[in-house]
Amino acid sequence: MMDLARKHFNREVRDTLSGFKGKVAGVSAYINGCLQVLVVPPASEEGAYREGQWIDEQRLVDTKTGEALFAGSGPSAKATAGGPQRHPAQR
């Protein structure tokens, strides 16, 4: 987890759903397997701070390369849907 945060910290990204752009300022993994990234936009023309947004990792792409930011990494890359699931033993 910390390796992901270090690797992508300060990288400029874009949310494919909303178009929100900014730099990666944090990464958070939840117990249900969800990996979210804190994306903080640049300051306004007047120098005012603008609030960042927590965005699911699957929605982010690198603004320079257009590639998925966390492609093939994190808990959600292994899950098929809905977080961790346990299946009873088959008989």
Coordinates of C-alpha atoms in Angstrom, one line a residue:
M1 CA 0.0 0.0 0.0
M2 CA 2.7 2.5 1.0
D3 CA 4.6 1.6 -2.2
L4 CA 1.5 2.6 -4.3
A5 CA 1.3 5.9 -2.4
R6 CA 5.0 6.7 -2.9
K7 CA 5.0 5.7 -6.6
H8 CA 2.0 7.9 -7.5
F9 CA 2.4 10.8 -5.0
N10 CA 2.3 14.2 -6.8
R11 CA 1.4 12.6 -10.2
E12 CA -1.1 14.6 -12.2
V13 CA -4.3 12.6 -12.9
R14 CA -7.8 13.0 -14.3
D15 CA -11.0 11.3 -13.3
T16 CA -12.5 9.7 -16.4
L17 CA -16.1 10.1 -15.1
S18 CA -16.1 13.7 -14.0
G19 CA -13.0 15.2 -15.7
F20 CA -11.7 16.4 -12.3
K21 CA -7.9 17.0 -12.6
G22 CA -5.3 17.4 -10.0
K23 CA -2.3 15.8 -8.2
V24 CA -2.3 12.6 -6.1
A25 CA -2.0 13.7 -2.5
G26 CA -3.0 10.5 -0.7
V27 CA -4.1 6.9 -1.0
S28 CA -6.5 5.0 1.3
A29 CA -7.4 1.3 1.4
Y30 CA -10.7 0.4 3.1
I31 CA -11.5 -2.9 4.8
N32 CA -14.0 -3.8 2.0
G33 CA -11.2 -3.7 -0.6
C34 CA -11.9 -0.3 -2.0
L35 CA -8.8 1.7 -2.9
Q36 CA -9.4 5.5 -3.1
V37 CA -7.0 8.3 -4.1
L38 CA -7.1 11.9 -2.9
V39 CA -6.8 14.2 -5.9
V40 CA -6.1 17.9 -5.2
P41 CA -6.5 20.5 -7.9
P42 CA -4.1 23.4 -8.3
A43 CA -4.8 26.7 -6.5
S44 CA -7.0 29.2 -8.2
E45 CA -5.7 32.2 -10.1
E46 CA -6.0 34.3 -6.9
G47 CA -3.9 31.7 -5.0
A48 CA -6.9 30.3 -3.1
Y49 CA -6.7 26.6 -2.0
R50 CA -9.3 24.3 -3.7
E51 CA -10.6 21.3 -1.9
G52 CA -9.5 17.8 -3.1
Q53 CA -11.7 14.8 -3.9
W54 CA -11.5 11.2 -2.9
I55 CA -11.9 9.1 -6.1
D56 CA -12.0 5.4 -6.7
E57 CA -8.7 4.2 -8.3
Q58 CA -10.4 2.6 -11.3
R59 CA -11.6 6.0 -12.5
L60 CA -8.1 7.6 -12.7
V61 CA -5.8 8.0 -15.6
D62 CA -2.4 9.7 -15.9
T63 CA -2.8 13.0 -17.7
K64 CA 0.5 12.7 -19.6
T65 CA 0.2 9.1 -20.8
G66 CA -3.6 8.5 -20.7
E67 CA -2.9 5.1 -19.0
A68 CA -4.8 3.8 -16.0
L69 CA -3.1 5.0 -12.8
F70 CA -3.4 1.8 -10.8
A71 CA -3.9 -0.7 -13.6
G72 CA -3.6 -4.3 -12.2
S73 CA -2.8 -3.2 -8.7
G74 CA -4.6 -3.0 -5.4
P75 CA -7.4 -5.1 -4.0
S76 CA -9.9 -4.2 -6.6
A77 CA -7.8 -5.6 -9.4
K78 CA -8.3 -9.1 -7.9
A79 CA -12.0 -8.8 -7.1
T80 CA -14.7 -9.4 -9.6
A81 CA -17.3 -7.3 -7.9
G82 CA -18.6 -6.1 -4.5
G83 CA -15.5 -6.4 -2.3
P84 CA -14.3 -9.5 -0.5
Q85 CA -16.5 -12.5 -0.8
R86 CA -16.4 -16.0 0.8
H87 CA -17.7 -19.0 -0.9
P88 CA -18.7 -22.2 0.9
A89 CA -16.7 -25.3 0.2
Q90 CA -18.1 -27.2 -2.8
R91 CA -19.1 -30.8 -2.1

